[in-house]
Coordinates of C-alpha atoms and ligand atoms in Angstrom, one line a residue:
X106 CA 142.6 114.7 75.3
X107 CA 143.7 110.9 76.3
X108 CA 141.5 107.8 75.9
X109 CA 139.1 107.9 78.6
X110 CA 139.9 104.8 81.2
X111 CA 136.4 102.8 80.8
X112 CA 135.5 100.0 83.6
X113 CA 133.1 97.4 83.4
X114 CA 131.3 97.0 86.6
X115 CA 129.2 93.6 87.2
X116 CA 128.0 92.0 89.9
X117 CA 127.9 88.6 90.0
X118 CA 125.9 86.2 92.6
X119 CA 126.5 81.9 92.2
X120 CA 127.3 82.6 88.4
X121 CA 129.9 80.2 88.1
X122 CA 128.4 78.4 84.9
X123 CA 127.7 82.2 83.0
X124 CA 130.9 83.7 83.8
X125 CA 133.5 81.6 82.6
X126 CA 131.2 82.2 79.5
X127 CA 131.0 85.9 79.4
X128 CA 134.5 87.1 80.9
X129 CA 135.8 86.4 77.6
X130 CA 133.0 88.5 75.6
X131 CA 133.8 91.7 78.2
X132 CA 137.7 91.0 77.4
X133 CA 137.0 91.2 73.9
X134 CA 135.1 94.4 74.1
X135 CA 137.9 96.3 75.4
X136 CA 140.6 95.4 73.5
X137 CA 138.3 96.0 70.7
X138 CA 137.5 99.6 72.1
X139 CA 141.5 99.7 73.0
X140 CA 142.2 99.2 69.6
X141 CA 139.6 101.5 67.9
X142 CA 141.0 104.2 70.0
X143 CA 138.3 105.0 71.8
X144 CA 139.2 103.9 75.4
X145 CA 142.6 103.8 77.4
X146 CA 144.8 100.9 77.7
X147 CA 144.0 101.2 81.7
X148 CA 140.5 100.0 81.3
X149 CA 139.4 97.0 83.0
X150 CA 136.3 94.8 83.9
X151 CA 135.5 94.8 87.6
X152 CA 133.7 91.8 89.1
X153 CA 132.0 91.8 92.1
X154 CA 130.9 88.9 93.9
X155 CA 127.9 89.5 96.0
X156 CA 128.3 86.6 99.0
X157 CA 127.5 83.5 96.1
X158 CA 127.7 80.5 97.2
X159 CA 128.8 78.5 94.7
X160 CA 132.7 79.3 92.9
X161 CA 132.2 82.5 91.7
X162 CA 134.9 84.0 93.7
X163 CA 137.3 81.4 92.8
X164 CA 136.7 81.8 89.4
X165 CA 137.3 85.5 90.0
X166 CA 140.4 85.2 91.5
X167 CA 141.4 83.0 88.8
X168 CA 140.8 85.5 86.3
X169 CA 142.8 88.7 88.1
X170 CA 145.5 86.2 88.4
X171 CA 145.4 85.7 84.4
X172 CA 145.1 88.8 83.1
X173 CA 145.0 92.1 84.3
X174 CA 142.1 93.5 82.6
X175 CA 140.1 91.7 85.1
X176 CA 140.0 93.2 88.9
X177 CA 137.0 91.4 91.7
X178 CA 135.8 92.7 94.7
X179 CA 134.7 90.2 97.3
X180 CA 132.0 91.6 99.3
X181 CA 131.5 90.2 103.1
X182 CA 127.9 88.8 102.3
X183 CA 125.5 89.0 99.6
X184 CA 123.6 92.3 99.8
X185 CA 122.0 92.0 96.2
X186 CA 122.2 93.4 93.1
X187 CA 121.4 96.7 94.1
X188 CA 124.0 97.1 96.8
X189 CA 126.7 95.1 94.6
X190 CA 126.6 97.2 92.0
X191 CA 126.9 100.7 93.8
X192 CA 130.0 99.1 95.8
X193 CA 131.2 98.3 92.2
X194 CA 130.3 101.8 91.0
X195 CA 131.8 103.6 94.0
X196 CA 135.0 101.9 94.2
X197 CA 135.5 102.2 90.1
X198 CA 135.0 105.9 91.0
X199 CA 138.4 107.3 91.4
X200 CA 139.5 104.7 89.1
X201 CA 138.1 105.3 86.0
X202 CA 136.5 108.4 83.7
X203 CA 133.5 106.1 83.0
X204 CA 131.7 103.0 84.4
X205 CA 129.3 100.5 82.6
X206 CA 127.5 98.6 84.3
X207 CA 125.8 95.5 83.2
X208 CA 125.0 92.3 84.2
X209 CA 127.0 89.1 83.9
X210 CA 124.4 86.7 81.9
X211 CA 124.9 88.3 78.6
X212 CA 121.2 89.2 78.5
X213 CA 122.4 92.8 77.6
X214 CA 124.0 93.4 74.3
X215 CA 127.5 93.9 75.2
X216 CA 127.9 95.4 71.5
X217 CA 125.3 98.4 72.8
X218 CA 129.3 99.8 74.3
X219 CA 130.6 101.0 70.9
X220 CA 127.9 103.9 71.0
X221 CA 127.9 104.0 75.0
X222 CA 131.1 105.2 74.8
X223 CA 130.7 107.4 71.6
X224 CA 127.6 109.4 73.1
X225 CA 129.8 109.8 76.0
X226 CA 132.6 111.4 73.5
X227 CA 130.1 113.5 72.4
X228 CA 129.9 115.1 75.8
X229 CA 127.0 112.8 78.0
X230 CA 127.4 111.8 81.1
X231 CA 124.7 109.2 81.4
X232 CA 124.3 107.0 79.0
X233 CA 120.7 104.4 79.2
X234 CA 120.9 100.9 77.5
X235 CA 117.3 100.6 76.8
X236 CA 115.7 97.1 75.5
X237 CA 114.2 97.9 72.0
X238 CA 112.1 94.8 71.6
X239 CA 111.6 92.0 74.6
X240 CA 111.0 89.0 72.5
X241 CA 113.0 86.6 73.9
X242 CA 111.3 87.2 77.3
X243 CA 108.2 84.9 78.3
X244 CA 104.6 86.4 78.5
X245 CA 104.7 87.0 81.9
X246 CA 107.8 88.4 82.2
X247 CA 106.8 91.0 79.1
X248 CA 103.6 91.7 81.5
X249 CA 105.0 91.9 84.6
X250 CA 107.8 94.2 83.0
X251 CA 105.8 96.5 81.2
X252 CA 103.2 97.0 84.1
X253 CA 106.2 97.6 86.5
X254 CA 107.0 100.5 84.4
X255 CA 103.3 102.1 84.0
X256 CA 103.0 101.8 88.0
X257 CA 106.2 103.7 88.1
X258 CA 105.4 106.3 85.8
X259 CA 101.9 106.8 88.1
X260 CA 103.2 107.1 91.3
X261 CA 105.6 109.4 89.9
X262 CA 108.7 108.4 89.8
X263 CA 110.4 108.7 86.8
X264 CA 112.6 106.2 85.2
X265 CA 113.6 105.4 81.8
X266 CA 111.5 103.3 79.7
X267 CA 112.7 99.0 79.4
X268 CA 115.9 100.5 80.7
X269 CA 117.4 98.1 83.6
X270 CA 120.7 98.7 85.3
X271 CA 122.9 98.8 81.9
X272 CA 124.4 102.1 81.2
X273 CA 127.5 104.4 81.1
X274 CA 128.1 106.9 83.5
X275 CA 131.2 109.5 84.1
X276 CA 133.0 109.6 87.2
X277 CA 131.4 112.9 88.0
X278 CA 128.1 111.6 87.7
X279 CA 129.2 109.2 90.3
X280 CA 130.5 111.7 92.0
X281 CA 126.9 113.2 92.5
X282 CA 125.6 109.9 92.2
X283 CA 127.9 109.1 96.2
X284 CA 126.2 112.5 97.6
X285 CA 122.6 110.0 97.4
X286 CA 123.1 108.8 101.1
X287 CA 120.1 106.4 100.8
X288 CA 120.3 102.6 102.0
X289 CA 116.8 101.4 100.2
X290 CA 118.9 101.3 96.5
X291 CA 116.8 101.9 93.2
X292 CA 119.7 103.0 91.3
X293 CA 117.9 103.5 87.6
X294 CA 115.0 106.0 89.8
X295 CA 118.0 107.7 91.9
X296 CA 120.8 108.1 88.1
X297 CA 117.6 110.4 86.6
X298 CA 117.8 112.6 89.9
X299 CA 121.9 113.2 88.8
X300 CA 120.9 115.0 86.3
X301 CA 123.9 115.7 83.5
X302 CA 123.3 115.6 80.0
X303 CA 122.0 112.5 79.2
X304 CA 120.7 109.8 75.9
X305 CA 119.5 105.9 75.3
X306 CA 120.9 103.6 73.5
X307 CA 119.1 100.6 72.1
X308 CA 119.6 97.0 72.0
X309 CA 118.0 94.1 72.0
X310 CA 118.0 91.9 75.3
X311 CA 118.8 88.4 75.0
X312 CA 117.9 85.0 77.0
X313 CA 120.6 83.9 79.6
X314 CA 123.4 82.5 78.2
X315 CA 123.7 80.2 81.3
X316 CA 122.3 79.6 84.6
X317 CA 119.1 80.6 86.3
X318 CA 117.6 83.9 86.7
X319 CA 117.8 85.3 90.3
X320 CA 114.5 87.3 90.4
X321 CA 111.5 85.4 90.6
X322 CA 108.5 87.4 90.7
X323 CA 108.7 88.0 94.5
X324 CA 112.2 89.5 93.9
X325 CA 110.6 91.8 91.0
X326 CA 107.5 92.9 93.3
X327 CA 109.9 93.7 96.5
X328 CA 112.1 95.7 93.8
X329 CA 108.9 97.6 92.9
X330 CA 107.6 98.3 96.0
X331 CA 111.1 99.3 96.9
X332 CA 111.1 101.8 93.6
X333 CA 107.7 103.4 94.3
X334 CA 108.7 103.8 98.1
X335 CA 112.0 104.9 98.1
X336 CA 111.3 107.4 95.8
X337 CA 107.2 108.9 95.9
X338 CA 105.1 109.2 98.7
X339 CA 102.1 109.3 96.0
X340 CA 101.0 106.3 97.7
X341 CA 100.3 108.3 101.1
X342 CA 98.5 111.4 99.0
X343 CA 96.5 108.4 97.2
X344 CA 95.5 107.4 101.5
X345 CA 94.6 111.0 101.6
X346 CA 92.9 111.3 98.7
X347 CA 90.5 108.1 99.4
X348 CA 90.0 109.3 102.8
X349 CA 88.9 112.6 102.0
X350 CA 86.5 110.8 99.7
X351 CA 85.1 107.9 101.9
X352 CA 84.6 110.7 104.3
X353 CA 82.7 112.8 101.6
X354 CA 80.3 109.9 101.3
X355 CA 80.1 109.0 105.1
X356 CA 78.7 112.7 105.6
X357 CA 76.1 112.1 102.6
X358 CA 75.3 108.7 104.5
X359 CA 75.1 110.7 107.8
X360 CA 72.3 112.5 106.9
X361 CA 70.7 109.9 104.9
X362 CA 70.4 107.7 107.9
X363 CA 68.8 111.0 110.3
X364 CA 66.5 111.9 107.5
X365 CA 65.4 108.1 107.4
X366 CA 65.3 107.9 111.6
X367 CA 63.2 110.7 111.5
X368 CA 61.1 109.8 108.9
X369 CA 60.4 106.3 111.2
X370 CA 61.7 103.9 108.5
X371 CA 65.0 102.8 110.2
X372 CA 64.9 98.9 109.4
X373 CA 67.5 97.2 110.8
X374 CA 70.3 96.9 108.0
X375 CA 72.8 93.9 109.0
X376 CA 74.0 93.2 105.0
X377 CA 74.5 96.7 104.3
X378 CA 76.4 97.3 107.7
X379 CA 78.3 94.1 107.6
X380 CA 79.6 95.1 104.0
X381 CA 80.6 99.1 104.8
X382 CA 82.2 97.7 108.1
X383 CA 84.6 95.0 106.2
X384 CA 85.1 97.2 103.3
X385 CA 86.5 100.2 105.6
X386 CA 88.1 97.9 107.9
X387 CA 90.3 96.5 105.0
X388 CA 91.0 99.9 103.5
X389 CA 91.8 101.0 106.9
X390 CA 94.7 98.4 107.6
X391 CA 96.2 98.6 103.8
X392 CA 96.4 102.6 104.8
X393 CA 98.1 101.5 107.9
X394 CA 100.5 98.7 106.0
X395 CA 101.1 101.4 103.6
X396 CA 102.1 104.2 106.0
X397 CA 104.2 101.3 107.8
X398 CA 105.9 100.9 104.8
X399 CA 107.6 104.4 104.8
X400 CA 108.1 104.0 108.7
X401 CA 110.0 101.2 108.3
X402 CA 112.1 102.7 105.4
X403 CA 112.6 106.2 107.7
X404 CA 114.2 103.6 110.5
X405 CA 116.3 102.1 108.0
X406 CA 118.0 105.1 107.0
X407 CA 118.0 106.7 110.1
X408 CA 119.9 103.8 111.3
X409 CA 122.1 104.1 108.2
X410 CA 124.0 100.9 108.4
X411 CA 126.6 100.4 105.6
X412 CA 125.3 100.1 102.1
X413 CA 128.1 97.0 101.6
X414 CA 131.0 95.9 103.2
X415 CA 134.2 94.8 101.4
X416 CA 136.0 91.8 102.2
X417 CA 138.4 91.6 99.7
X418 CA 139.8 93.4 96.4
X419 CA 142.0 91.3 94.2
X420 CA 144.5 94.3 93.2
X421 CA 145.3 95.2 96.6
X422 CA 147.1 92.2 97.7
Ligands
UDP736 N1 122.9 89.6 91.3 C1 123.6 90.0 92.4 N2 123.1 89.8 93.6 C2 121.9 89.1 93.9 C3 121.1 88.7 92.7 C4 121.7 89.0 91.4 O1 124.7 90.6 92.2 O2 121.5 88.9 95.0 C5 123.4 89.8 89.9 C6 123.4 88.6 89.0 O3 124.6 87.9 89.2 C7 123.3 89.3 87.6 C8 122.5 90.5 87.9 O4 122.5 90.7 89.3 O5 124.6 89.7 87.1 C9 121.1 90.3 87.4 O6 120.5 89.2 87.9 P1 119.6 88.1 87.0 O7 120.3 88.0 85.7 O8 119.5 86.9 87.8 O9 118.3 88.9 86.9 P2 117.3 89.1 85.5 O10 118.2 89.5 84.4 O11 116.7 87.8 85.4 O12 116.3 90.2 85.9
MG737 MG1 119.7 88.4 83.8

């Protein structure tokens, strides 16, 4: 059997001080693959820019025009990570026999490929980069990280432990991976629905090596919401579930309040009224907002608008 053809797929978005930085690092990590035998000549890293602002696409182009081991794909707008890096995936599709994906800061152990690509030798398809330790993060990013993935886990959809969106996967995981027609993307909750044999590989995650983060804890919340949503609908049972049980108490309270009419103490209760009325009022409308949620979501895909647009790829000029 030949080398398998490997591409590097990373999206990039206003990471014009990082990627001048890191293109060289990815460069170097194929040719040392190339030379250990492990991947084809024909591999390549495969920038996309996701609509920045700033001169990431110039810096792109500047690369592809360098050196062929480098190949961008301009997107017509940014879209976000997400959607950037299933464009990447899909396009390195027929291109490749297997994709990493990783992200352009460096934050991910780029030397986690050597056994990427080996477990894949040894017959897997999916390979998971998975954070051993998060020590360089901050507190809150440790906390908001590690609940993240507990509120995951309970609303029962399963993804792979401090694993983000750096892995290996074959083209025929791809290939399954393009039958998922959904627009609302959690890629690393849709790859464990591929299926295909599958292992982790650990590293340790780094800080930035330039530049600013681009997911502020707003970003990280929508992202969760947009996990647990895309792929449970625990969060309706859970509606159910408190309904039936608000209900089981209103019957007990039903009764209570005949036996205590009949008995002639019925005093007039404003505070205890006041306080079951706002409670169920506010449970009420978060049921609503919740079911809402999925509503929206169902219009979205029905409407199934494109997932990304291309504007531009730098090999076919
Ligand atoms: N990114 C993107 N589109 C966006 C936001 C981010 O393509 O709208 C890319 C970004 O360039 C980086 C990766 O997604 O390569 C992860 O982003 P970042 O490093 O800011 O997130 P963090 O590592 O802090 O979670
Ligand atoms: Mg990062």
């Amino acid at each position: 059997m030949s080398q398998p053809v490997l591409y590097i797929v990373i999206p990039c978005y206003n990471e014009q001080e990082v990627l001048p930085i890191t293109c060289k690092l990815f460069k170097a990590k194929i040719e040392q693959l190339v030379s250990a035998g492990k991947i084809s000549l024909e591999s390549r890293i495969l920038f996309i820019n996701d609509g920045s602002k700033d001169g990431t696409w110039g810096i792109i182009e500047g690369l592809a025009a360098s050196d062929p081991v480098y190949r961008g794909i301009c997107l017509s707008r940014n879209r976000g990570h997400q959607n950037a890096l299933l464009c990447g995936l899909m396009e390195a599709r027929s291109l490749a026999d297997i994709t990493i994906s990783i992200d352009c800061d460096g934050q991910d152990d780029i030397d986690a490929m050597d056994a990427m690509v080996d477990a894949y030798l040894d017959g897997c398809d999916v390979v998971y980069g998975v954070r051993s330790s998060r020590e360089t993060d901050t507190g809150f990013k440790r906390f908001t990280a590690q609940s993240f993935y507990r509120l995951m886990e309970r609303m029962g959809v399963e993804t792979v432990y401090n694993h983000a969106d750096y892995r290996l996967m074959s083209s025929r995981a791809l290939d399954a991976l393009s039958e998922f027609r959904e627009v609302n993307l959690f890629l690393r909750g849709m790859v464990p629905l591929v299926g295909f044999k599958s292992t982790s590989v650990y590293y340790e995650r780094h800080e930035r090596i330039a530049g600013e983060s681009h997911y502020p804890l707003s970003k990280m919340l929508a992202l969760a919401i947009n996990g647990i949503t895309s792929l449970s609908v625990k969060p309706i049972r859970l509606i159910t579930g408190f309904g039936l049980a608000v209900s089981l108490v209103s019957f007990i309270g039903v009764i209570w309040a005949v036996v205590v009419s009949f008995t002639g103490n019925a005093v007039a209760g404003w505070a205890s009224m006041t306080s079951i009325l706002c409670f169920l009022l506010g449970v009420l409308l978060l049921s609503v907002g919740v079911i809402g949620e999925y509503i929206g979501k169902i219009y979205l895909e029905v409407k199934a608008r494109p997932r990304y647009i291309v504007s531009e790829k730098t090999w076919e000029r």
